[in-house]
Amino acid sequence: MNILAFESTCDETAAAVVRDGREVLSDAIASQVDMHTIYGGVVPEIASRKHVEAIVGLADKALSDAKLTKGDIDAVAVSYAPGLIGAVLVGVNFAKSVALALSVPLIPVHHIRGHIAANYIAHPDLEPPFVCLCASGGNTLIADVRSYTDMEVLGATRDDAAGESFDKVARVLGIGYPGGGPMDRLAQGGDDTMYELPRSHVEGHPLDMSFSGLKTAVLNLAHNAQQKGEELDYPGLAASFQAAVSDILVPRTMEAAKRKGDGKLAVAGGVGANSRIRGDLEIACKEAGVKLYLPPLKLCGDNGAMIGSQGYYEYLSGHTAASDLNAYATRDISLG
Ligand code: KG4
């Protein structure tokens, strides 16, 4: 089954063709990062307008890269929640029109479920059940993936997403947007014990997380140093911050993997590209005897292939949409 899939929830427009959930025939992406860098973060209206400009060309590219024609497409999948609402609406409305024009089913895909499915592309042997740490720019949660379409949140951030905290700290340090990749590279040469940063916890909810206190602690450090005219050790601060994020994410993820997932743990989302977090998970999983599935870096960020992969499993479970499908800024992953 060939699925033409669309992704437009944030600042990447993507179209892909995926066969039977696991074989990527094409994966076309247009990033808007250069545009948003000027403003130090995603400007929602610009994001929507850029999706409008890019999506038709990307659909054509996805088809021609896959060496297919429109008649070879069996269904259309689209990321319909969660995300920047104006941006998501562009993808949903376009996908709806394509499905209507081709007379094929329309499959709504939850964006985070898509991130999880990036692991099916990367690891042909991976099947549910497993636990998945999903950490991106807009969401951070630990999911119990009981089947391809039955999942539950075991723990989640109560405030900022992990990626959001990377981006905000990077912005204050003046190292660009999005901040995760540059922070990761800066931290390579740094001493991760140089700055003492908080590792907060949510009372009574051991798998939930909080990143806003950590973010504020780094912002206060930066402002105080500025006022006193002191130099900050940037690599040391990036390394200390990254260590703190990892210390919040990794023990909770391992606790979840102890309770659920049948000894398997996967990672998903842009923050899943972080070298410190990947390294700490590798060590923790080895110690705990848990099999770890890390997606390659290019499948951590937003892409269309992951939507095509999850779309296949949603279709098999009977999850298709009528032409009144809407977009949602927020939506629980368990609802699909
Ligand atoms: O999954 P993604 O591409 O988009 C969303 O669905 O949000 O994630 C983007 C986030 C950004 O916050 C970015 O700073 C972060 O992923 N990121 C990283 C790294 N690469 C990207 N965070 C930490 N370390 C990285 N190497």
PDB file of C-alpha atoms in Angstrom, residues 113-123 267-268 295-296 299-301 303 305-306 309:
ATOM      1  CA  ARG A 113       2.566   9.019  17.003  1.00  0.00           C
ATOM      2  CA  GLY A 114       4.384   9.868  13.773  1.00  0.00           C
ATOM      3  CA  HIS A 115       7.603  10.643  15.658  1.00  0.00           C
ATOM      4  CA  ILE A 116       7.315   7.254  17.383  1.00  0.00           C
ATOM      5  CA  ALA A 117       6.804   5.563  13.985  1.00  0.00           C
ATOM      6  CA  ALA A 118      10.127   6.976  12.732  1.00  0.00           C
ATOM      7  CA  ASN A 119      11.518   4.024  14.690  1.00  0.00           C
ATOM      8  CA  TYR A 120       9.612   1.513  12.512  1.00  0.00           C
ATOM      9  CA  ILE A 121      11.436   2.934   9.486  1.00  0.00           C
ATOM     10  CA  ALA A 122      14.819   2.841  11.208  1.00  0.00           C
ATOM     11  CA  HIS A 123      14.419  -0.543  12.909  1.00  0.00           C
ATOM     12  CA  VAL A 267      13.415   7.449  21.406  1.00  0.00           C
ATOM     13  CA  ALA A 268      11.610   9.988  19.215  1.00  0.00           C
ATOM     14  CA  PRO A 295      16.477   6.603  15.340  1.00  0.00           C
ATOM     15  CA  PRO A 296      19.165   8.111  13.060  1.00  0.00           C
ATOM     16  CA  LEU A 299      14.533  10.780  11.441  1.00  0.00           C
ATOM     17  CA  CYS A 300      14.490  12.544  14.848  1.00  0.00           C
ATOM     18  CA  GLY A 301      13.236  15.870  13.474  1.00  0.00           C
ATOM     19  CA  ASN A 303       9.575  14.581   8.353  1.00  0.00           C
ATOM     20  CA  ALA A 305       8.037   9.583   6.143  1.00  0.00           C
ATOM     21  CA  MET A 306       7.150   9.114   9.811  1.00  0.00           C
ATOM     22  CA  SER A 309       4.583   5.004   8.422  1.00  0.00           C
TER      23      SER A 309
END
